[in-house]
């Protein structure tokens, strides 16, 4: 027969594992009444077999990430580094899930985004929502959407290298917090800017690239698709490849793509 103190040691270890499991998964572990009663009877202190309401929150990590993003957003609102602050109504930091597996990145806010302070609103934004909701069967809140530049360039001109130089670190910090499984660049400018290339969208799509180690896919900008609906099929092919990776059905092979790593 094992000694009582040995039984208590085993029970303590089991109880610790149960508590750990409860925190790691769904916040509650159900035990049969017999096991719960047994654990209760042999342990000198009450065994928690139904985990309590989240302490400083089982959701604390999510909240912490949201807070980290909010802190970067606050910096962006004060930013004057590249001069685009002069013409902005609002900064457009990004929106969505701070733990998203997928981050969509466009080039810069347009007029409506500048007005609302939110990314991808307006007609192009509605098409992006359709791609996410109807195509991917996800909610817009499940992904994260942002741009390379956080302020609108005048007349929606392409971002200058200097503007990208100053603003890209904010994107990198966003990605560092979110740690997505996949980045999807929307349109030529976002793709070329982030991958530091002049290759066309046609050449960049259809293969995996690496952006700071994160699998990176290129597809068409929703605004382009509104003007060229025939290319929606190609966009859907890109999205399907992304979904396979998100669902764990395939592993991105970044060997045939470009590798972007900012050195300074
Ligand atoms: S575009 Fe970026 S770097 Fe330029 S002012 Fe806005 S936040 Fe700052």
PDB file of C-alpha atoms and ligand atoms in Angstrom:
ATOM      1  CA  UNK A   1       0.000   0.000   0.000  1.00  0.00           C
ATOM      2  CA  UNK A   2       1.375   3.479  -0.848  1.00  0.00           C
ATOM      3  CA  UNK A   3       1.893   5.781   2.094  1.00  0.00           C
ATOM      4  CA  UNK A   4      -0.754   8.523   2.602  1.00  0.00           C
ATOM      5  CA  UNK A   5       1.853  11.233   1.929  1.00  0.00           C
ATOM      6  CA  UNK A   6       2.684   9.575  -1.425  1.00  0.00           C
ATOM      7  CA  UNK A   7      -0.989   9.541  -2.389  1.00  0.00           C
ATOM      8  CA  UNK A   8      -1.259  13.195  -1.442  1.00  0.00           C
ATOM      9  CA  UNK A   9       1.815  14.018  -3.572  1.00  0.00           C
ATOM     10  CA  UNK A  10       0.292  12.265  -6.590  1.00  0.00           C
ATOM     11  CA  UNK A  11      -3.042  13.993  -6.035  1.00  0.00           C
ATOM     12  CA  UNK A  12      -1.360  17.384  -5.780  1.00  0.00           C
ATOM     13  CA  UNK A  13       0.385  16.774  -9.082  1.00  0.00           C
ATOM     14  CA  UNK A  14      -2.846  15.632 -10.758  1.00  0.00           C
ATOM     15  CA  UNK A  15      -4.675  18.670  -9.384  1.00  0.00           C
ATOM     16  CA  UNK A  16      -1.955  20.974 -10.739  1.00  0.00           C
ATOM     17  CA  UNK A  17      -2.240  19.344 -14.151  1.00  0.00           C
ATOM     18  CA  UNK A  18      -6.024  19.716 -14.131  1.00  0.00           C
ATOM     19  CA  UNK A  19      -5.737  23.395 -13.252  1.00  0.00           C
ATOM     20  CA  UNK A  20      -3.102  23.913 -15.935  1.00  0.00           C
ATOM     21  CA  UNK A  21      -5.311  22.222 -18.521  1.00  0.00           C
ATOM     22  CA  UNK A  22      -8.302  24.331 -17.497  1.00  0.00           C
ATOM     23  CA  UNK A  23      -6.332  27.521 -18.073  1.00  0.00           C
ATOM     24  CA  UNK A  24      -4.814  26.339 -21.306  1.00  0.00           C
ATOM     25  CA  UNK A  25      -8.003  25.330 -23.064  1.00  0.00           C
ATOM     26  CA  UNK A  26     -11.575  26.251 -22.385  1.00  0.00           C
ATOM     27  CA  UNK A  27     -11.397  27.557 -18.852  1.00  0.00           C
ATOM     28  CA  UNK A  28     -13.186  24.574 -17.266  1.00  0.00           C
ATOM     29  CA  UNK A  29     -12.498  20.903 -16.736  1.00  0.00           C
ATOM     30  CA  UNK A  30     -15.349  18.588 -15.881  1.00  0.00           C
ATOM     31  CA  UNK A  31     -14.646  15.695 -13.568  1.00  0.00           C
ATOM     32  CA  UNK A  32     -16.989  12.913 -12.591  1.00  0.00           C
ATOM     33  CA  UNK A  33     -18.518  13.494  -9.137  1.00  0.00           C
ATOM     34  CA  UNK A  34     -16.664  10.412  -7.825  1.00  0.00           C
ATOM     35  CA  UNK A  35     -13.261  11.686  -8.924  1.00  0.00           C
ATOM     36  CA  UNK A  36     -13.995  15.196  -7.708  1.00  0.00           C
ATOM     37  CA  UNK A  37     -15.122  13.849  -4.331  1.00  0.00           C
ATOM     38  CA  UNK A  38     -12.069  11.626  -4.094  1.00  0.00           C
ATOM     39  CA  UNK A  39      -9.698  14.469  -4.937  1.00  0.00           C
ATOM     40  CA  UNK A  40     -11.459  16.644  -2.419  1.00  0.00           C
ATOM     41  CA  UNK A  41     -11.281  14.028   0.306  1.00  0.00           C
ATOM     42  CA  UNK A  42      -7.601  13.196   0.038  1.00  0.00           C
ATOM     43  CA  UNK A  43      -6.168  16.660  -0.543  1.00  0.00           C
ATOM     44  CA  UNK A  44      -5.559  18.808   2.479  1.00  0.00           C
ATOM     45  CA  UNK A  45      -6.813  21.907   0.706  1.00  0.00           C
ATOM     46  CA  UNK A  46      -9.810  22.183  -1.633  1.00  0.00           C
ATOM     47  CA  UNK A  47      -9.092  21.037  -5.163  1.00  0.00           C
ATOM     48  CA  UNK A  48     -10.303  23.317  -7.905  1.00  0.00           C
ATOM     49  CA  UNK A  49     -12.043  21.039 -10.362  1.00  0.00           C
ATOM     50  CA  UNK A  50     -14.114  23.745 -11.985  1.00  0.00           C
ATOM     51  CA  UNK A  51     -11.859  26.615 -12.858  1.00  0.00           C
ATOM     52  CA  UNK A  52     -13.103  29.973 -11.591  1.00  0.00           C
ATOM     53  CA  UNK A  53     -14.036  32.890 -13.773  1.00  0.00           C
ATOM     54  CA  UNK A  54     -10.973  34.132 -15.596  1.00  0.00           C
ATOM     55  CA  UNK A  55      -8.559  35.772 -13.197  1.00  0.00           C
ATOM     56  CA  UNK A  56      -6.932  38.877 -14.375  1.00  0.00           C
ATOM     57  CA  UNK A  57      -8.520  37.038 -17.237  1.00  0.00           C
ATOM     58  CA  UNK A  58      -8.106  33.882 -19.239  1.00  0.00           C
ATOM     59  CA  UNK A  59      -8.449  36.489 -21.969  1.00  0.00           C
ATOM     60  CA  UNK A  60      -5.552  38.480 -20.588  1.00  0.00           C
ATOM     61  CA  UNK A  61      -3.172  37.592 -23.439  1.00  0.00           C
ATOM     62  CA  UNK A  62      -5.725  38.819 -25.987  1.00  0.00           C
ATOM     63  CA  UNK A  63      -6.246  42.030 -24.017  1.00  0.00           C
ATOM     64  CA  UNK A  64      -2.504  42.488 -23.599  1.00  0.00           C
ATOM     65  CA  UNK A  65      -1.984  42.226 -27.346  1.00  0.00           C
ATOM     66  CA  UNK A  66      -4.822  44.670 -27.980  1.00  0.00           C
ATOM     67  CA  UNK A  67      -3.217  47.053 -25.472  1.00  0.00           C
ATOM     68  CA  UNK A  68       0.165  46.727 -27.202  1.00  0.00           C
ATOM     69  CA  UNK A  69      -1.437  47.558 -30.539  1.00  0.00           C
ATOM     70  CA  UNK A  70      -3.277  50.489 -28.956  1.00  0.00           C
ATOM     71  CA  UNK A  71       0.049  51.818 -27.646  1.00  0.00           C
ATOM     72  CA  UNK A  72       1.577  51.721 -31.145  1.00  0.00           C
ATOM     73  CA  UNK A  73      -1.584  53.324 -32.531  1.00  0.00           C
ATOM     74  CA  UNK A  74      -1.168  56.161 -30.020  1.00  0.00           C
ATOM     75  CA  UNK A  75       2.377  56.740 -31.321  1.00  0.00           C
ATOM     76  CA  UNK A  76       1.152  56.749 -34.911  1.00  0.00           C
ATOM     77  CA  UNK A  77      -1.450  59.403 -34.090  1.00  0.00           C
ATOM     78  CA  UNK A  78       1.372  61.696 -32.965  1.00  0.00           C
ATOM     79  CA  UNK A  79       3.730  60.784 -35.802  1.00  0.00           C
ATOM     80  CA  UNK A  80       5.075  63.511 -38.094  1.00  0.00           C
ATOM     81  CA  UNK A  81       8.134  61.642 -39.384  1.00  0.00           C
ATOM     82  CA  UNK A  82       7.515  61.620 -43.125  1.00  0.00           C
ATOM     83  CA  UNK A  83       5.403  64.756 -43.417  1.00  0.00           C
ATOM     84  CA  UNK A  84       2.149  63.066 -44.522  1.00  0.00           C
ATOM     85  CA  UNK A  85       0.642  64.157 -41.228  1.00  0.00           C
ATOM     86  CA  UNK A  86       0.250  67.603 -42.792  1.00  0.00           C
ATOM     87  CA  UNK A  87      -2.593  66.517 -45.051  1.00  0.00           C
ATOM     88  CA  UNK A  88      -4.283  63.827 -42.984  1.00  0.00           C
ATOM     89  CA  UNK A  89      -7.631  64.037 -41.267  1.00  0.00           C
ATOM     90  CA  UNK A  90      -7.058  60.807 -39.400  1.00  0.00           C
ATOM     91  CA  UNK A  91      -4.351  58.233 -39.103  1.00  0.00           C
ATOM     92  CA  UNK A  92      -5.471  54.762 -40.169  1.00  0.00           C
ATOM     93  CA  UNK A  93      -3.666  52.283 -37.985  1.00  0.00           C
ATOM     94  CA  UNK A  94      -5.477  49.005 -38.621  1.00  0.00           C
ATOM     95  CA  UNK A  95      -8.448  46.985 -37.457  1.00  0.00           C
ATOM     96  CA  UNK A  96      -9.272  43.444 -36.500  1.00  0.00           C
ATOM     97  CA  UNK A  97      -8.202  40.601 -34.308  1.00  0.00           C
ATOM     98  CA  UNK A  98      -4.968  41.174 -32.401  1.00  0.00           C
ATOM     99  CA  UNK A  99      -4.370  37.402 -32.578  1.00  0.00           C
ATOM    100  CA  UNK A 100      -5.325  37.007 -36.232  1.00  0.00           C
ATOM    101  CA  UNK A 101      -3.785  34.185 -38.250  1.00  0.00           C
ATOM    102  CA  UNK A 102      -4.166  36.303 -41.372  1.00  0.00           C
ATOM    103  CA  UNK A 103      -3.181  39.933 -41.908  1.00  0.00           C
ATOM    104  CA  UNK A 104      -4.202  41.788 -45.080  1.00  0.00           C
ATOM    105  CA  UNK A 105      -1.916  44.693 -45.961  1.00  0.00           C
ATOM    106  CA  UNK A 106      -2.784  47.389 -48.471  1.00  0.00           C
ATOM    107  CA  UNK A 107      -0.644  50.321 -49.549  1.00  0.00           C
ATOM    108  CA  UNK A 108      -2.120  53.397 -47.847  1.00  0.00           C
ATOM    109  CA  UNK A 109      -5.429  54.926 -46.762  1.00  0.00           C
ATOM    110  CA  UNK A 110      -7.643  56.472 -49.425  1.00  0.00           C
ATOM    111  CA  UNK A 111     -10.016  59.398 -49.046  1.00  0.00           C
ATOM    112  CA  UNK A 112     -12.764  57.475 -47.235  1.00  0.00           C
ATOM    113  CA  UNK A 113     -10.308  55.703 -44.950  1.00  0.00           C
ATOM    114  CA  UNK A 114      -8.732  59.067 -44.110  1.00  0.00           C
ATOM    115  CA  UNK A 115     -12.191  60.440 -43.325  1.00  0.00           C
ATOM    116  CA  UNK A 116     -13.240  57.504 -41.132  1.00  0.00           C
ATOM    117  CA  UNK A 117      -9.857  56.579 -39.658  1.00  0.00           C
ATOM    118  CA  UNK A 118     -10.491  52.936 -40.592  1.00  0.00           C
ATOM    119  CA  UNK A 119      -8.879  50.677 -43.213  1.00  0.00           C
ATOM    120  CA  UNK A 120     -10.644  49.348 -46.289  1.00  0.00           C
ATOM    121  CA  UNK A 121     -13.983  51.062 -46.026  1.00  0.00           C
ATOM    122  CA  UNK A 122     -15.933  52.109 -49.096  1.00  0.00           C
ATOM    123  CA  UNK A 123     -16.522  49.948 -52.168  1.00  0.00           C
ATOM    124  CA  UNK A 124     -13.114  48.271 -52.178  1.00  0.00           C
ATOM    125  CA  UNK A 125     -13.528  47.542 -48.489  1.00  0.00           C
ATOM    126  CA  UNK A 126     -16.925  45.968 -49.136  1.00  0.00           C
ATOM    127  CA  UNK A 127     -15.377  43.672 -51.730  1.00  0.00           C
ATOM    128  CA  UNK A 128     -12.643  42.698 -49.267  1.00  0.00           C
ATOM    129  CA  UNK A 129     -15.369  41.937 -46.717  1.00  0.00           C
ATOM    130  CA  UNK A 130     -17.107  39.734 -49.313  1.00  0.00           C
ATOM    131  CA  UNK A 131     -13.847  37.854 -49.935  1.00  0.00           C
ATOM    132  CA  UNK A 132     -13.453  37.241 -46.189  1.00  0.00           C
ATOM    133  CA  UNK A 133     -17.085  36.470 -45.343  1.00  0.00           C
ATOM    134  CA  UNK A 134     -18.494  34.814 -48.458  1.00  0.00           C
ATOM    135  CA  UNK A 135     -15.271  33.326 -49.784  1.00  0.00           C
ATOM    136  CA  UNK A 136     -13.290  32.385 -46.689  1.00  0.00           C
ATOM    137  CA  UNK A 137     -16.325  31.849 -44.434  1.00  0.00           C
ATOM    138  CA  UNK A 138     -14.683  33.979 -41.777  1.00  0.00           C
ATOM    139  CA  UNK A 139     -15.704  37.222 -40.124  1.00  0.00           C
ATOM    140  CA  UNK A 140     -13.921  40.467 -40.833  1.00  0.00           C
ATOM    141  CA  UNK A 141     -13.151  40.605 -37.094  1.00  0.00           C
ATOM    142  CA  UNK A 142     -11.271  37.299 -37.383  1.00  0.00           C
ATOM    143  CA  UNK A 143      -8.525  38.790 -39.549  1.00  0.00           C
ATOM    144  CA  UNK A 144      -6.447  41.952 -39.228  1.00  0.00           C
ATOM    145  CA  UNK A 145      -6.464  44.631 -41.912  1.00  0.00           C
ATOM    146  CA  UNK A 146      -3.982  47.468 -42.258  1.00  0.00           C
ATOM    147  CA  UNK A 147      -1.798  49.390 -44.695  1.00  0.00           C
ATOM    148  CA  UNK A 148       1.900  50.008 -45.157  1.00  0.00           C
ATOM    149  CA  UNK A 149       1.389  53.757 -44.683  1.00  0.00           C
ATOM    150  CA  UNK A 150      -0.793  54.982 -41.863  1.00  0.00           C
ATOM    151  CA  UNK A 151      -1.542  58.385 -43.421  1.00  0.00           C
ATOM    152  CA  UNK A 152      -3.082  59.201 -46.781  1.00  0.00           C
ATOM    153  CA  UNK A 153      -0.711  60.436 -49.500  1.00  0.00           C
ATOM    154  CA  UNK A 154      -2.094  63.449 -51.359  1.00  0.00           C
ATOM    155  CA  UNK A 155      -4.312  62.542 -54.343  1.00  0.00           C
ATOM    156  CA  UNK A 156      -3.774  58.870 -53.473  1.00  0.00           C
ATOM    157  CA  UNK A 157      -0.360  58.913 -55.132  1.00  0.00           C
ATOM    158  CA  UNK A 158       1.988  55.969 -54.595  1.00  0.00           C
ATOM    159  CA  UNK A 159       3.945  56.018 -51.331  1.00  0.00           C
ATOM    160  CA  UNK A 160       7.458  57.420 -51.701  1.00  0.00           C
ATOM    161  CA  UNK A 161      10.476  55.355 -50.580  1.00  0.00           C
ATOM    162  CA  UNK A 162      11.077  57.869 -47.800  1.00  0.00           C
ATOM    163  CA  UNK A 163       7.503  57.552 -46.512  1.00  0.00           C
ATOM    164  CA  UNK A 164       7.808  53.770 -46.548  1.00  0.00           C
ATOM    165  CA  UNK A 165      11.164  53.982 -44.787  1.00  0.00           C
ATOM    166  CA  UNK A 166       9.637  55.917 -41.895  1.00  0.00           C
ATOM    167  CA  UNK A 167       6.295  54.119 -41.710  1.00  0.00           C
ATOM    168  CA  UNK A 168       7.174  50.456 -42.299  1.00  0.00           C
ATOM    169  CA  UNK A 169       8.534  50.016 -38.753  1.00  0.00           C
ATOM    170  CA  UNK A 170       4.996  50.561 -37.424  1.00  0.00           C
ATOM    171  CA  UNK A 171       3.789  47.694 -39.622  1.00  0.00           C
ATOM    172  CA  UNK A 172       6.640  45.505 -38.418  1.00  0.00           C
ATOM    173  CA  UNK A 173       5.712  46.235 -34.820  1.00  0.00           C
ATOM    174  CA  UNK A 174       2.063  45.408 -35.549  1.00  0.00           C
ATOM    175  CA  UNK A 175       3.101  42.089 -37.054  1.00  0.00           C
ATOM    176  CA  UNK A 176       5.409  41.379 -34.136  1.00  0.00           C
ATOM    177  CA  UNK A 177       2.441  41.721 -31.777  1.00  0.00           C
ATOM    178  CA  UNK A 178      -0.071  39.802 -33.909  1.00  0.00           C
ATOM    179  CA  UNK A 179       2.314  37.087 -35.156  1.00  0.00           C
ATOM    180  CA  UNK A 180       0.082  35.955 -38.025  1.00  0.00           C
ATOM    181  CA  UNK A 181       0.548  32.702 -39.888  1.00  0.00           C
ATOM    182  CA  UNK A 182       0.112  34.435 -43.234  1.00  0.00           C
ATOM    183  CA  UNK A 183       0.330  37.954 -44.661  1.00  0.00           C
ATOM    184  CA  UNK A 184      -1.637  38.750 -47.783  1.00  0.00           C
ATOM    185  CA  UNK A 185      -0.490  41.830 -49.690  1.00  0.00           C
ATOM    186  CA  UNK A 186      -3.339  43.537 -51.500  1.00  0.00           C
ATOM    187  CA  UNK A 187      -2.151  44.972 -54.778  1.00  0.00           C
ATOM    188  CA  UNK A 188       1.045  45.771 -56.601  1.00  0.00           C
ATOM    189  CA  UNK A 189       2.164  48.709 -54.504  1.00  0.00           C
ATOM    190  CA  UNK A 190       1.877  46.912 -51.161  1.00  0.00           C
ATOM    191  CA  UNK A 191       3.587  43.830 -52.597  1.00  0.00           C
ATOM    192  CA  UNK A 192       6.424  45.712 -54.292  1.00  0.00           C
ATOM    193  CA  UNK A 193       6.933  48.020 -51.331  1.00  0.00           C
ATOM    194  CA  UNK A 194       7.172  45.227 -48.794  1.00  0.00           C
ATOM    195  CA  UNK A 195       9.149  42.797 -50.932  1.00  0.00           C
ATOM    196  CA  UNK A 196      11.450  45.554 -52.247  1.00  0.00           C
ATOM    197  CA  UNK A 197      10.971  44.556 -55.842  1.00  0.00           C
ATOM    198  CA  UNK A 198       9.674  45.964 -59.117  1.00  0.00           C
ATOM    199  CA  UNK A 199       8.185  42.669 -60.300  1.00  0.00           C
ATOM    200  CA  UNK A 200       4.575  42.843 -61.456  1.00  0.00           C
ATOM    201  CA  UNK A 201       1.630  41.471 -59.498  1.00  0.00           C
ATOM    202  CA  UNK A 202       1.296  38.788 -62.158  1.00  0.00           C
ATOM    203  CA  UNK A 203       4.825  37.574 -61.424  1.00  0.00           C
ATOM    204  CA  UNK A 204       4.596  37.954 -57.662  1.00  0.00           C
ATOM    205  CA  UNK A 205       1.333  36.075 -57.160  1.00  0.00           C
ATOM    206  CA  UNK A 206       1.095  32.315 -57.379  1.00  0.00           C
ATOM    207  CA  UNK A 207       4.022  31.589 -55.025  1.00  0.00           C
ATOM    208  CA  UNK A 208       4.992  32.096 -51.416  1.00  0.00           C
ATOM    209  CA  UNK A 209       7.405  34.816 -50.348  1.00  0.00           C
ATOM    210  CA  UNK A 210       8.819  35.578 -46.923  1.00  0.00           C
ATOM    211  CA  UNK A 211       8.336  38.852 -45.108  1.00  0.00           C
ATOM    212  CA  UNK A 212      10.484  38.804 -41.971  1.00  0.00           C
ATOM    213  CA  UNK A 213       9.994  35.065 -41.830  1.00  0.00           C
ATOM    214  CA  UNK A 214       6.206  35.213 -42.213  1.00  0.00           C
ATOM    215  CA  UNK A 215       4.684  33.442 -45.247  1.00  0.00           C
ATOM    216  CA  UNK A 216       3.619  36.184 -47.629  1.00  0.00           C
ATOM    217  CA  UNK A 217       1.161  35.927 -50.506  1.00  0.00           C
ATOM    218  CA  UNK A 218       0.284  38.525 -53.114  1.00  0.00           C
ATOM    219  CA  UNK A 219      -3.117  39.078 -54.667  1.00  0.00           C
ATOM    220  CA  UNK A 220      -4.972  41.848 -56.438  1.00  0.00           C
ATOM    221  CA  UNK A 221      -6.205  44.959 -54.674  1.00  0.00           C
ATOM    222  CA  UNK A 222     -10.009  44.971 -54.289  1.00  0.00           C
ATOM    223  CA  UNK A 223     -10.164  48.368 -56.044  1.00  0.00           C
ATOM    224  CA  UNK A 224      -8.404  46.783 -59.052  1.00  0.00           C
ATOM    225  CA  UNK A 225     -10.850  43.863 -58.971  1.00  0.00           C
ATOM    226  CA  UNK A 226     -13.775  46.287 -59.092  1.00  0.00           C
ATOM    227  CA  UNK A 227     -12.331  47.634 -62.343  1.00  0.00           C
ATOM    228  CA  UNK A 228     -11.229  44.206 -63.626  1.00  0.00           C
ATOM    229  CA  UNK A 229     -13.798  41.658 -62.388  1.00  0.00           C
ATOM    230  CA  UNK A 230     -12.374  38.970 -64.707  1.00  0.00           C
ATOM    231  CA  UNK A 231      -9.364  38.727 -62.363  1.00  0.00           C
ATOM    232  CA  UNK A 232     -11.539  37.814 -59.356  1.00  0.00           C
ATOM    233  CA  UNK A 233     -10.971  34.177 -60.304  1.00  0.00           C
ATOM    234  CA  UNK A 234      -7.203  34.592 -59.878  1.00  0.00           C
ATOM    235  CA  UNK A 235      -7.729  36.352 -56.568  1.00  0.00           C
ATOM    236  CA  UNK A 236      -9.864  33.426 -55.425  1.00  0.00           C
ATOM    237  CA  UNK A 237      -7.037  31.034 -56.366  1.00  0.00           C
ATOM    238  CA  UNK A 238      -4.687  33.081 -54.163  1.00  0.00           C
ATOM    239  CA  UNK A 239      -7.165  33.066 -51.290  1.00  0.00           C
ATOM    240  CA  UNK A 240      -7.620  29.308 -51.567  1.00  0.00           C
ATOM    241  CA  UNK A 241      -3.862  28.780 -51.210  1.00  0.00           C
ATOM    242  CA  UNK A 242      -3.914  30.969 -48.102  1.00  0.00           C
ATOM    243  CA  UNK A 243      -6.842  29.034 -46.666  1.00  0.00           C
ATOM    244  CA  UNK A 244      -5.028  25.728 -47.140  1.00  0.00           C
ATOM    245  CA  UNK A 245      -2.188  27.036 -44.975  1.00  0.00           C
ATOM    246  CA  UNK A 246      -4.552  28.492 -42.369  1.00  0.00           C
ATOM    247  CA  UNK A 247      -6.408  25.176 -42.195  1.00  0.00           C
ATOM    248  CA  UNK A 248      -3.178  23.227 -41.849  1.00  0.00           C
ATOM    249  CA  UNK A 249      -3.739  21.426 -45.156  1.00  0.00           C
ATOM    250  CA  UNK A 250      -0.507  22.657 -46.685  1.00  0.00           C
ATOM    251  CA  UNK A 251       2.819  24.129 -45.650  1.00  0.00           C
ATOM    252  CA  UNK A 252       3.975  27.238 -47.485  1.00  0.00           C
ATOM    253  CA  UNK A 253       7.089  26.620 -49.546  1.00  0.00           C
ATOM    254  CA  UNK A 254       8.909  29.947 -49.475  1.00  0.00           C
ATOM    255  CA  UNK A 255      11.903  28.548 -51.355  1.00  0.00           C
ATOM    256  CA  UNK A 256      10.762  29.879 -54.711  1.00  0.00           C
ATOM    257  CA  UNK A 257       9.818  33.343 -53.530  1.00  0.00           C
ATOM    258  CA  UNK A 258      11.409  36.617 -52.513  1.00  0.00           C
ATOM    259  CA  UNK A 259      12.704  37.205 -49.022  1.00  0.00           C
ATOM    260  CA  UNK A 260      12.176  40.608 -47.455  1.00  0.00           C
ATOM    261  CA  UNK A 261      14.094  41.516 -44.343  1.00  0.00           C
ATOM    262  CA  UNK A 262      14.623  45.127 -43.427  1.00  0.00           C
ATOM    263  CA  UNK A 263      18.272  45.554 -42.463  1.00  0.00           C
ATOM    264  CA  UNK A 264      18.162  49.007 -40.877  1.00  0.00           C
TER     265      UNK A 264
HETATM  266  S1  LIG B   1       2.632  58.018 -42.922  1.00  0.00           S
HETATM  267 FE1  LIG B   1       3.589  56.930 -41.219  1.00  0.00          FE
HETATM  268  S2  LIG B   1       5.624  57.848 -40.970  1.00  0.00           S
HETATM  269 FE2  LIG B   1       4.367  59.258 -42.200  1.00  0.00          FE
HETATM  270  S3  LIG B   1       3.480  60.684 -40.703  1.00  0.00           S
HETATM  271 FE3  LIG B   1       1.990  59.049 -41.030  1.00  0.00          FE
HETATM  272  S4  LIG B   1       2.430  57.571 -39.406  1.00  0.00           S
HETATM  273 FE4  LIG B   1       4.228  58.907 -39.574  1.00  0.00          FE
END
